Coordinates of N, CA and C in Angstrom, one line a residue:
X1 N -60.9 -35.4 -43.2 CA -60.4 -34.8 -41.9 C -59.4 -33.7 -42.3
X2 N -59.5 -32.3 -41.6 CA -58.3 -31.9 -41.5 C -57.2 -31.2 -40.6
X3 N -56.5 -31.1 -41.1 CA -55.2 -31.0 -40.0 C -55.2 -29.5 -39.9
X4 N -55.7 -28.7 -40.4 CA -55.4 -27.1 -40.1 C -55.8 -27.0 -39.2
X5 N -55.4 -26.4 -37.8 CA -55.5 -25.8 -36.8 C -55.1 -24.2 -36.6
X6 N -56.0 -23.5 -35.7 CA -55.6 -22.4 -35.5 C -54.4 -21.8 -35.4
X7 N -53.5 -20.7 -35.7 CA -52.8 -20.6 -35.1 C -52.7 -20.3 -33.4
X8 N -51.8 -20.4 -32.9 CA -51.9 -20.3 -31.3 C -51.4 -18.6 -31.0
X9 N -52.2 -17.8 -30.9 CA -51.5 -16.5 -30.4 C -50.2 -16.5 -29.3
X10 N -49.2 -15.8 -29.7 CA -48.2 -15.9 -28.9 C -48.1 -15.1 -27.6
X11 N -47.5 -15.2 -26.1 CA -47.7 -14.3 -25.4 C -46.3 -14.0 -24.8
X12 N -46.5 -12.6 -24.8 CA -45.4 -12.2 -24.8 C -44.5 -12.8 -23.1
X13 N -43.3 -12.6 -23.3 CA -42.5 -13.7 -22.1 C -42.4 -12.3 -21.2
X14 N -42.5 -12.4 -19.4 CA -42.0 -11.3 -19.1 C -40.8 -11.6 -19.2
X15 N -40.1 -12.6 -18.7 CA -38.7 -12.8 -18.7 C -37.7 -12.6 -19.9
X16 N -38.4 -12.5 -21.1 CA -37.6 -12.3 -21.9 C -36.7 -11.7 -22.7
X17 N -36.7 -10.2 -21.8 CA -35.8 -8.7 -21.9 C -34.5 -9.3 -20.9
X18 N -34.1 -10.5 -20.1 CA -33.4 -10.3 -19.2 C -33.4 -12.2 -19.2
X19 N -32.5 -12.4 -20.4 CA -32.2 -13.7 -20.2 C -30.8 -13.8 -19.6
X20 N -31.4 -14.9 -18.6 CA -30.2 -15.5 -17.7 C -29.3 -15.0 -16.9
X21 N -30.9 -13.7 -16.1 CA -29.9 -12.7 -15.3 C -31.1 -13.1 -14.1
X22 N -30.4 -13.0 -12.8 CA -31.3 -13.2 -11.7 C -31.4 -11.8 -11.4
X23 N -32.7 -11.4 -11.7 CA -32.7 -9.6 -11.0 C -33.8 -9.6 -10.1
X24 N -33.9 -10.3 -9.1 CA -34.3 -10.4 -7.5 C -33.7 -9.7 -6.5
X25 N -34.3 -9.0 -5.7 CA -33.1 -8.4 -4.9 C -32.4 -8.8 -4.1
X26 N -31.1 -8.7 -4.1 CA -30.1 -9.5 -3.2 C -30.2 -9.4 -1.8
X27 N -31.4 -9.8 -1.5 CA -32.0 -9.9 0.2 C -31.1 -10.8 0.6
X28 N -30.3 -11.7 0.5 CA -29.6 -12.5 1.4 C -28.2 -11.6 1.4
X29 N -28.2 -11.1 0.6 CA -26.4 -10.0 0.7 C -26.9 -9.0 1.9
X30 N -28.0 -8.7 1.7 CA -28.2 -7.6 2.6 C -28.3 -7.9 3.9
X31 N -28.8 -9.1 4.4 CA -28.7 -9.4 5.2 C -27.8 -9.9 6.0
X32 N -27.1 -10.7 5.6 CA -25.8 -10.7 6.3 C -25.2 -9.8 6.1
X33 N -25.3 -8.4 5.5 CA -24.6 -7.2 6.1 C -25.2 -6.4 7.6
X34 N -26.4 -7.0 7.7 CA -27.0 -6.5 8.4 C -26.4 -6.8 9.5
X35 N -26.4 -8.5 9.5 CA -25.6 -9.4 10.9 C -24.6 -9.1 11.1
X36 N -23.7 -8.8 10.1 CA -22.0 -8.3 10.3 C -22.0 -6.8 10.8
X37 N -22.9 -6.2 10.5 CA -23.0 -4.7 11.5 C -23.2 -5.0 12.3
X38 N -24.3 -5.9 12.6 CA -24.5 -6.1 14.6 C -23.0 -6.9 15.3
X39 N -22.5 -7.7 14.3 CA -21.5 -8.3 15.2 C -20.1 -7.3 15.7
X40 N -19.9 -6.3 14.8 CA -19.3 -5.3 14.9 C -19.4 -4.3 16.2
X41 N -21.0 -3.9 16.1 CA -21.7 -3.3 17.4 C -21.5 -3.7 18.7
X42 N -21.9 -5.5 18.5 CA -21.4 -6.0 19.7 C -20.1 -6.2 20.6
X43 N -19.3 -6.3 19.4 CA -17.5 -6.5 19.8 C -17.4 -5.3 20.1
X44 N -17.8 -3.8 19.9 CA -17.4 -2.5 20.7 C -17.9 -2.6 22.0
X45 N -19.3 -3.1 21.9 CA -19.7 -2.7 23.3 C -19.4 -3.5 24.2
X46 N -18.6 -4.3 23.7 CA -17.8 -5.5 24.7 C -16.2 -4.3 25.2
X47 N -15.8 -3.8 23.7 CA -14.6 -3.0 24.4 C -14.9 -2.3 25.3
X48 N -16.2 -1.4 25.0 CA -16.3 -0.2 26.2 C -16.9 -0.6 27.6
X49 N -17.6 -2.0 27.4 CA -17.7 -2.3 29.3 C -16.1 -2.8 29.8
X50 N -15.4 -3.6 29.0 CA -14.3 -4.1 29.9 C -13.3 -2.8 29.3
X51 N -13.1 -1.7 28.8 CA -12.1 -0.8 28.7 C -11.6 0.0 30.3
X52 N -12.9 0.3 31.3 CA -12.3 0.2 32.3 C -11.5 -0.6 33.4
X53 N -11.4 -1.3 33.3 CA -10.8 -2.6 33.9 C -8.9 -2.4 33.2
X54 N -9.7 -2.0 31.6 CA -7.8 -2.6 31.0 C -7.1 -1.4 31.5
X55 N -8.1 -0.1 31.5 CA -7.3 1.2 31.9 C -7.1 1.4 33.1
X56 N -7.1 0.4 33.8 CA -6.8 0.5 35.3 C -5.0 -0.3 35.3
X57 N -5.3 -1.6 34.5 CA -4.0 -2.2 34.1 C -3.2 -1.7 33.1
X58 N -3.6 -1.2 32.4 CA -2.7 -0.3 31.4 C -1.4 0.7 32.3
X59 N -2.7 1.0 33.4 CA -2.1 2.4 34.2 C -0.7 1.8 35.6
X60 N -1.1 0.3 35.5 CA -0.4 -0.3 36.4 C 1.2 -0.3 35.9
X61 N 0.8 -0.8 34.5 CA 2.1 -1.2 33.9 C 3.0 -0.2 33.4
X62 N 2.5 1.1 32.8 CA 3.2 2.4 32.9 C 3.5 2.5 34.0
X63 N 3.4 2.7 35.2 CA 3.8 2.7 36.6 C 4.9 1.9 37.0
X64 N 4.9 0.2 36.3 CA 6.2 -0.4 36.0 C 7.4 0.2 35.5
X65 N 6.8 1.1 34.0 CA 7.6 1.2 33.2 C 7.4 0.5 31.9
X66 N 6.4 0.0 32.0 CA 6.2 -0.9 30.8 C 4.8 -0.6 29.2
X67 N 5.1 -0.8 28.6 CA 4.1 -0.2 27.6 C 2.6 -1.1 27.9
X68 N 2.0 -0.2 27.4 CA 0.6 -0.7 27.2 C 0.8 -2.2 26.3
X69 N 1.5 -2.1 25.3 CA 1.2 -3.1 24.2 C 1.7 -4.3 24.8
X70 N 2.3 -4.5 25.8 CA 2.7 -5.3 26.7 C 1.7 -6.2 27.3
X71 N 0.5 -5.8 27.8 CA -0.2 -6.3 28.8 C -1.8 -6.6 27.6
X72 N -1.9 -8.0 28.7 CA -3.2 -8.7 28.0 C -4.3 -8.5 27.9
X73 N -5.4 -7.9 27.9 CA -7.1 -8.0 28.6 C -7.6 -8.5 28.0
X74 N -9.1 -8.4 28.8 CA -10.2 -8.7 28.1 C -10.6 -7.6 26.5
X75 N -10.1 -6.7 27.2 CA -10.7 -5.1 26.3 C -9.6 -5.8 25.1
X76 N -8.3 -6.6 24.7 CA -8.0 -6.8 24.0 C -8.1 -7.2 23.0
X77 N -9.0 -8.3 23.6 CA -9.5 -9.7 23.1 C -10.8 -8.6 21.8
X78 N -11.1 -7.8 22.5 CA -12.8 -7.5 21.8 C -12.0 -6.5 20.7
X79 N -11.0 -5.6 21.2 CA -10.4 -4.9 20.0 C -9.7 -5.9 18.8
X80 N -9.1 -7.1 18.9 CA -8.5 -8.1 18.3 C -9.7 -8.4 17.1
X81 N -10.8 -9.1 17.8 CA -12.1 -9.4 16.7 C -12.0 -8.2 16.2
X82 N -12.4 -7.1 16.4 CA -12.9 -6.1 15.1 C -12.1 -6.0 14.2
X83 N -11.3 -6.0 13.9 CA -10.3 -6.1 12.8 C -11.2 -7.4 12.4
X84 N -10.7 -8.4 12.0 CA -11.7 -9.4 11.0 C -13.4 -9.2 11.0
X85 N -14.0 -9.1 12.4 CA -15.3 -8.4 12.0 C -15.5 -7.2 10.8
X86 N -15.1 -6.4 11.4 CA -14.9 -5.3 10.0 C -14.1 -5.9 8.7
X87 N -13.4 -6.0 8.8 CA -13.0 -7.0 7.5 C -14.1 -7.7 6.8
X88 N -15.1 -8.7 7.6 CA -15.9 -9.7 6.6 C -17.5 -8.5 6.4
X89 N -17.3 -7.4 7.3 CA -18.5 -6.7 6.8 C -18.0 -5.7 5.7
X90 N -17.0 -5.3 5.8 CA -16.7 -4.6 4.4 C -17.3 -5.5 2.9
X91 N -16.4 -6.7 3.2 CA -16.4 -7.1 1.9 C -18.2 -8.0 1.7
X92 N -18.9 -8.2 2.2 CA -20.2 -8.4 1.8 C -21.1 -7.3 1.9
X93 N -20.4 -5.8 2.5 CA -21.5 -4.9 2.4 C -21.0 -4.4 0.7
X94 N -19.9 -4.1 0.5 CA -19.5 -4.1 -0.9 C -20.2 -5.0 -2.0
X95 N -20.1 -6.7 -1.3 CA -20.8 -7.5 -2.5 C -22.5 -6.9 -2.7
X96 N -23.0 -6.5 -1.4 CA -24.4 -5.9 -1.9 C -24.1 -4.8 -2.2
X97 N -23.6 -3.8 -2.0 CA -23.7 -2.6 -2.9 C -23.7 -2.7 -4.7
X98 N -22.4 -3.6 -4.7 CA -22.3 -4.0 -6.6 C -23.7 -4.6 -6.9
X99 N -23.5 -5.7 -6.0 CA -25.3 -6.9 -6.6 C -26.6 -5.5 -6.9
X100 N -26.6 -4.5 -6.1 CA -27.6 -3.6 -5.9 C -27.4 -2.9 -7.2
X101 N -26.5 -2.4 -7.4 CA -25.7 -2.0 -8.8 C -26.5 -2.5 -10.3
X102 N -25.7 -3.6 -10.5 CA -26.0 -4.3 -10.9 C -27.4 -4.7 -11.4
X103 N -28.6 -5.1 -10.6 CA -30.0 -5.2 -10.3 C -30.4 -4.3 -11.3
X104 N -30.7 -2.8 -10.4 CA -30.9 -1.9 -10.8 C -30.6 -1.5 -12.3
X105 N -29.0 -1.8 -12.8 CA -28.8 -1.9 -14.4 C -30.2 -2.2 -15.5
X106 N -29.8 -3.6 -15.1 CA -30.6 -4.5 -15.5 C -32.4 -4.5 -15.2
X107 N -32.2 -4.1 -14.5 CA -33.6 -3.3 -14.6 C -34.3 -1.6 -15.5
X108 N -33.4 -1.4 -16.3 CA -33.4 -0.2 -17.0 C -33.2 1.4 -15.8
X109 N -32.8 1.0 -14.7 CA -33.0 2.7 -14.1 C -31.7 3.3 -14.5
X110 N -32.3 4.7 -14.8 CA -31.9 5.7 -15.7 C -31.0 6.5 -14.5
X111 N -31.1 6.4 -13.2 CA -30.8 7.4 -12.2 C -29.0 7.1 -12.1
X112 N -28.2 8.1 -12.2 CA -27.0 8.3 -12.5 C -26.3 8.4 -10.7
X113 N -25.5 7.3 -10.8 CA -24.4 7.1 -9.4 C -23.4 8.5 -9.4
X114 N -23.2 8.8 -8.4 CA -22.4 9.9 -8.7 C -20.6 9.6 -8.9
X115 N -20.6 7.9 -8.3 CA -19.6 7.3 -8.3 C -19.6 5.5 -9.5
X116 N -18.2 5.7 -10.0 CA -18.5 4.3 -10.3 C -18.2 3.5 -9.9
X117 N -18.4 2.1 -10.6 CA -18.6 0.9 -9.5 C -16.9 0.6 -9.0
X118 N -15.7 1.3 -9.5 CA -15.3 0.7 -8.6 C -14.8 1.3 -7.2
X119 N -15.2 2.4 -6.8 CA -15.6 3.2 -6.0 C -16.2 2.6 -4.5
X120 N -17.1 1.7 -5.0 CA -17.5 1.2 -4.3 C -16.8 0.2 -3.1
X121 N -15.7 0.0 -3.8 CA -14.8 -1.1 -3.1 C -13.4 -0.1 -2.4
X122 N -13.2 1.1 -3.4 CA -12.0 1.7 -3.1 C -12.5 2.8 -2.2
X123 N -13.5 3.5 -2.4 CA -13.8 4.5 -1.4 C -13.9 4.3 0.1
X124 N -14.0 3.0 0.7 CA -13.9 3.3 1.9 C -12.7 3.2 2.6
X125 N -11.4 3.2 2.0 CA -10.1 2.9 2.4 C -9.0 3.6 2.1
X126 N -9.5 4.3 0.6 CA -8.6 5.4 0.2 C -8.3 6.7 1.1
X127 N -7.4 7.3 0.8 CA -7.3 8.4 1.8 C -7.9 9.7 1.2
X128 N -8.2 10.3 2.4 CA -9.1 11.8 1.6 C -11.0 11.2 1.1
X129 N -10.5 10.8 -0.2 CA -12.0 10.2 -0.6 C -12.7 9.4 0.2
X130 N -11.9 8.9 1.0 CA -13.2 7.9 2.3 C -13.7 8.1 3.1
X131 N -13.6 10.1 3.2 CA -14.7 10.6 4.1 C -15.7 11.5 3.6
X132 N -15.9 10.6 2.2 CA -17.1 11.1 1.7 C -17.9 10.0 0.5
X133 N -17.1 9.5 -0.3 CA -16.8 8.5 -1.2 C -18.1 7.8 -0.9
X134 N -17.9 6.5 0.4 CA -18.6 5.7 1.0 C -20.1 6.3 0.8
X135 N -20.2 7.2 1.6 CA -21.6 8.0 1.9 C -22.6 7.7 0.7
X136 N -21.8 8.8 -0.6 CA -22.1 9.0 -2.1 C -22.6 7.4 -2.7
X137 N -21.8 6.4 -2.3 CA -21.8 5.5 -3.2 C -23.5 4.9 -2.6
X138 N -24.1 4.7 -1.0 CA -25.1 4.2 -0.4 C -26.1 4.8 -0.9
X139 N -26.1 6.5 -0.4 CA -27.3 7.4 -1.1 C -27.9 7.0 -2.6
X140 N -26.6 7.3 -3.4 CA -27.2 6.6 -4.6 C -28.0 5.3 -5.1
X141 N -27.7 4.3 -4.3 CA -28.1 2.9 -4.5 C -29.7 3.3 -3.9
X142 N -29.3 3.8 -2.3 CA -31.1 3.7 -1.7 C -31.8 4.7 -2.3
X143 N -31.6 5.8 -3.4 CA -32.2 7.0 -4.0 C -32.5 5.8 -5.0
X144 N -31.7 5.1 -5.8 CA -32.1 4.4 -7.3 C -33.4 3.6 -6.8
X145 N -32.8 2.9 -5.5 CA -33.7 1.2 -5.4 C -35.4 2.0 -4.7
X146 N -35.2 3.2 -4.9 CA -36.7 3.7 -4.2 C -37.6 4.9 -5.1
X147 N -37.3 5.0 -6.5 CA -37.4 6.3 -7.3 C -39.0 6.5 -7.0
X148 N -40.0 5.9 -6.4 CA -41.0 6.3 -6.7 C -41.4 7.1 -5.1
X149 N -40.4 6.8 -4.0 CA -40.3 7.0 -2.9 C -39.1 7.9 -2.4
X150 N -38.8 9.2 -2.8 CA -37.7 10.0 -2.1 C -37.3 9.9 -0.7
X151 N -36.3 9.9 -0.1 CA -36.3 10.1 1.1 C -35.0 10.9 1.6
X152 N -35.3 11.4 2.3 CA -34.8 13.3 3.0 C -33.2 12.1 3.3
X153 N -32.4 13.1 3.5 CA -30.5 12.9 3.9 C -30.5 12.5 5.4
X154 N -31.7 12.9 6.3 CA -31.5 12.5 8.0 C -30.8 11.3 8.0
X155 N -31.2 10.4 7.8 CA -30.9 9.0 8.2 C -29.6 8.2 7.6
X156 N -29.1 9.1 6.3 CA -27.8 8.7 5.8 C -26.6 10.1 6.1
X157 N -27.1 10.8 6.8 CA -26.0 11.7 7.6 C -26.2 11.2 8.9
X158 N -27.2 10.8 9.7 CA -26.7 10.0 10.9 C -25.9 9.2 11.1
X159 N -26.1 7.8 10.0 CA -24.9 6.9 9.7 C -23.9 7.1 9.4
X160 N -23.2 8.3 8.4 CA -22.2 8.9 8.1 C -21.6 9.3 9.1
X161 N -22.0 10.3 10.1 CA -21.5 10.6 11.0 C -21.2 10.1 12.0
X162 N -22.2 8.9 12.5 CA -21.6 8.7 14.0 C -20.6 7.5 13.1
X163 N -20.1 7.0 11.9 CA -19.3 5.8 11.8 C -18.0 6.7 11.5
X164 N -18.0 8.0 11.0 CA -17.1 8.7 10.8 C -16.5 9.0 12.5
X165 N -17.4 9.5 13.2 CA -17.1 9.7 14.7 C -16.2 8.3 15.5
X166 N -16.6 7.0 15.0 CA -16.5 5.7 15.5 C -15.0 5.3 15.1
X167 N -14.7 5.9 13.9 CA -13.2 5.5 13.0 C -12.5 6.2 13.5
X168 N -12.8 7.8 14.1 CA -11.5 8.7 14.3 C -11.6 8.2 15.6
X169 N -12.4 7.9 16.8 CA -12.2 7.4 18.2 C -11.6 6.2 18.4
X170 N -11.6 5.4 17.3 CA -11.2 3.9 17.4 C -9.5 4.3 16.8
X171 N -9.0 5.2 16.2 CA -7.8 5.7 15.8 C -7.1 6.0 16.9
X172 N -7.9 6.9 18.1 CA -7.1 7.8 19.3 C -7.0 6.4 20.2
X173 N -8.1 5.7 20.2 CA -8.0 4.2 21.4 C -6.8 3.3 20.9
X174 N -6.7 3.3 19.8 CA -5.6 2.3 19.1 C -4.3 2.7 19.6
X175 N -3.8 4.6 19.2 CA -2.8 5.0 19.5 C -2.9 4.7 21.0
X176 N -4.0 5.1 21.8 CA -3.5 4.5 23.7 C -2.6 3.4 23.9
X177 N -3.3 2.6 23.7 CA -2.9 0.9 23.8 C -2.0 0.4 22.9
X178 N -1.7 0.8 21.8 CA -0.7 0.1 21.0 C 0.4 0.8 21.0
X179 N 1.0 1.8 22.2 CA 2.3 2.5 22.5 C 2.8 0.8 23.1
X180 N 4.0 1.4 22.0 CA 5.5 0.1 22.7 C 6.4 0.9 23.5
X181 N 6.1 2.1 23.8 CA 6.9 2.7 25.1 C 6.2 3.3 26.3
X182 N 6.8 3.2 27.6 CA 5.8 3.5 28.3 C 5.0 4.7 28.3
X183 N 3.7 5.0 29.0 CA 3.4 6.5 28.9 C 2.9 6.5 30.2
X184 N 2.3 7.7 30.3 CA 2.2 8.4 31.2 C 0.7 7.7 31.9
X185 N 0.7 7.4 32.9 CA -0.2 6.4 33.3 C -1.7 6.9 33.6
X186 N -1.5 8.5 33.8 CA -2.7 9.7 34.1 C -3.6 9.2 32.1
X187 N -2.6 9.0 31.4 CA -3.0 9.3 30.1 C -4.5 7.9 30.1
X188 N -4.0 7.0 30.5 CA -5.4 5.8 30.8 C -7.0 5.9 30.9
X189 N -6.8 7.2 31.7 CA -7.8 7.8 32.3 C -9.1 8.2 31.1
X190 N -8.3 8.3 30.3 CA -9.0 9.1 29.3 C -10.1 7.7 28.6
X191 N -9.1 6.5 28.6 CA -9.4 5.6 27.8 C -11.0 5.0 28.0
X192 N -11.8 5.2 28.9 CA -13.2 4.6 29.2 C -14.1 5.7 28.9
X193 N -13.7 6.7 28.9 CA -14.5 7.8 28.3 C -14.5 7.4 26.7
X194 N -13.6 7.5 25.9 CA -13.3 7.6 24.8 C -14.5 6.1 24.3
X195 N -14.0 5.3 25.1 CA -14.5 4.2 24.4 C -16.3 4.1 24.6
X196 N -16.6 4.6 25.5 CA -18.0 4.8 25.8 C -18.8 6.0 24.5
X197 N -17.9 6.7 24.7 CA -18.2 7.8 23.0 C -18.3 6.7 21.7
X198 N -17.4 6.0 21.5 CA -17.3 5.2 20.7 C -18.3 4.3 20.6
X199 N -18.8 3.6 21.3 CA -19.5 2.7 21.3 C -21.1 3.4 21.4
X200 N -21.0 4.6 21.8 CA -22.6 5.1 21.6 C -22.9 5.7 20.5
X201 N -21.7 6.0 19.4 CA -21.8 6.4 18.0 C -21.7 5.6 17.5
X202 N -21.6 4.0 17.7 CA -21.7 3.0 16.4 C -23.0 2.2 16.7
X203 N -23.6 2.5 18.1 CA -25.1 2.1 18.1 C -25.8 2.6 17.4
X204 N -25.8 3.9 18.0 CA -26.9 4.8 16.5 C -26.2 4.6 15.0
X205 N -25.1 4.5 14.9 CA -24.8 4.0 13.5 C -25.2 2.6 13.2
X206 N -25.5 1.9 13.7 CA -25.7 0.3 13.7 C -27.8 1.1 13.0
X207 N -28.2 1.5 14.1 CA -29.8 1.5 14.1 C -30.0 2.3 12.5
X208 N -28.8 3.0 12.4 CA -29.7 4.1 10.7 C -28.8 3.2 9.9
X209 N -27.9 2.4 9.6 CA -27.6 1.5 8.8 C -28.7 0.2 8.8
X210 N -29.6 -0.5 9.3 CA -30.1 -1.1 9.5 C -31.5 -0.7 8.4
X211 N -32.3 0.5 9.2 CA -32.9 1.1 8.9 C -33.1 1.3 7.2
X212 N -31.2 1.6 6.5 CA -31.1 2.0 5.4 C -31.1 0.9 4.7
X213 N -30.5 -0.1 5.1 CA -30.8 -1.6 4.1 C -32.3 -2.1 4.3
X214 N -32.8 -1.6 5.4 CA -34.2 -2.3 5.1 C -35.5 -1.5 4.0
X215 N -35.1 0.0 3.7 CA -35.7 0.5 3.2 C -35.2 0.2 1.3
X216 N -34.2 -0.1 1.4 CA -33.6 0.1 0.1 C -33.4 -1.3 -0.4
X217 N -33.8 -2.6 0.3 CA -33.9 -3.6 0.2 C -35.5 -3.7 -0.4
X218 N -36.4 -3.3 0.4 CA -38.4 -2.8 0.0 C -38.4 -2.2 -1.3
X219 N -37.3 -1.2 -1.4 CA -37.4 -0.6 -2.8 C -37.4 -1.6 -3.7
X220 N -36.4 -2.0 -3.5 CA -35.6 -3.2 -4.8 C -37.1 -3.9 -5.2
X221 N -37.3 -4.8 -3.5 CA -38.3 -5.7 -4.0 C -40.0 -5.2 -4.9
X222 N -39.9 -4.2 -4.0 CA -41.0 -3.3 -5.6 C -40.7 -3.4 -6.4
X223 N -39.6 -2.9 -6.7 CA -39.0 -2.8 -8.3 C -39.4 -4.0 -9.2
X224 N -39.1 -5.2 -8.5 CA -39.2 -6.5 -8.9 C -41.0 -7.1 -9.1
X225 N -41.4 -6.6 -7.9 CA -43.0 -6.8 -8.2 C -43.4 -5.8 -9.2
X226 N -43.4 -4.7 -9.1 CA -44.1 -3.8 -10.0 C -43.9 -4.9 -11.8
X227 N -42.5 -5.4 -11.9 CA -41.9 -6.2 -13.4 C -42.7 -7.1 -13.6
X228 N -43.1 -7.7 -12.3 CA -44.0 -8.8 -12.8 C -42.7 -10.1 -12.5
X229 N -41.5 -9.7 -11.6 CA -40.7 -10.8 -11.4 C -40.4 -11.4 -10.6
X230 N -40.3 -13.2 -10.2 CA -40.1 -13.3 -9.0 C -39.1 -12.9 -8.0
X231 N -39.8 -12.7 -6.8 CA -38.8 -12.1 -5.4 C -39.6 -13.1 -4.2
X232 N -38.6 -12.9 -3.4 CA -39.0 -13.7 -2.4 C -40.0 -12.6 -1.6
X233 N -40.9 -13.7 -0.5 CA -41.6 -13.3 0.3 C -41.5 -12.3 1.5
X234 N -42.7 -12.1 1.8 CA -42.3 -11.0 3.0 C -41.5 -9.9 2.8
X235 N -41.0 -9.5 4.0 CA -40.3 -8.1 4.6 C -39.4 -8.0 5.0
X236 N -38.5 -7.2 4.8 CA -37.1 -7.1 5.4 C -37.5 -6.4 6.8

């Protein structure tokens, strides 16, 4: 009897350029940035239906004598949440921007960020650079996570602009209402217009941010099938 056996041809591992890295695309980061944009959306459009109402009491209490920052509303309550809403969407739209980063590394693409990673975290808060910074750091990610699919600037100058439009109007609303001296009560007036501006530029910014994580989310997951690697099912 003998014991010589064939050798067994060996086959090559796909996994084996990329030990003990999860490079799937971070569909669950993305998505709850997605929900944190909508919850954001919502708490505006909560300010801008009750902002008339506060600007009617706003205008009462200048008429006392008394500051706006004085008096309670509803419109307060919705401006109160956005501060922590935007707070917890910053910091998971950042964790998916790095995880995107990151992916993409690790997947060999060659395509050069115009920003580094930590850009990503400081650009939207710094002064000067964070009205453009932000923009640069998305483009790049949804241009990397899609190289075989280009797609035209429309839909990440939409977003750009109406959230740029949304920050400088939520600046002028803040200055209304957070006067600790009285003002001029005619000045109120202004406040329901402003906020209706406001809230109809972070809708369409809500719909092309949406739009952009779902396309650059598809990319990724290509990326991952074309490898031969597991990703999860379906569609963003």
């Amino acid at each position: 009897m003998s014991y010589y056996q064939e050798p067994v041809s060996q086959q090559p591992n796909p996994y084996g350029g990329y030990p003990y890295q999860d490079v799937r695309a971070p569909r669950g980061l993305a998505i709850a940035a997605a929900i944190l944009a909508g919850v954001v959306t919502l708490l505006q459009v909560g300010a801008g239906l009750t902002a008339p109402a506060a600007a009617d009491a706003f205008a009462r209490a200048a008429e006392q004598g008394r500051p706006a920052a004085d008096v309670l509303t509803v419109y307060d309550a919705f401006t109160i949440l956005l501060f922590p809403a935007l707070l917890a969407a910053y910091i998971v739209t950042c964790v998916w921007l790095m995880r995107s980063r990151s992916l993409l590394e690790e997947r060999g693409s060659a395509y050069h960020h115009s920003r580094s990673k930590v850009w990503v975290w400081l650009g939207w808060w710094v002064p000067i650079v964070s009205l453009w910074f932000p923009y640069q750091v998305v483009r790049d990610v949804r241009r990397a996570s899609r190289p075989g699919n280009p797609a035209g600037p429309g839909l990440l100058a939409g977003w750009w602009t109406c959230w740029l439009g949304f920050q400088i109007g939520s600046q002028i609303t803040a200055g209304m209402t957070g006067a600790t001296d009285a003002s001029d009560p005619s000045t109120f007036g202004a406040l329901p217009w402003f906020e209706t501006v406001n809230t109809a530029l972070i809708v369409v910014a809500l719909a092309c941010w949406l739009a952009i994580i779902r396309q650059t989310t598809r990319g990724q997951e290509a990326i991952g099938a074309d490898a031969a690697l597991p990703s999860a099912p379906g569609t963003f």
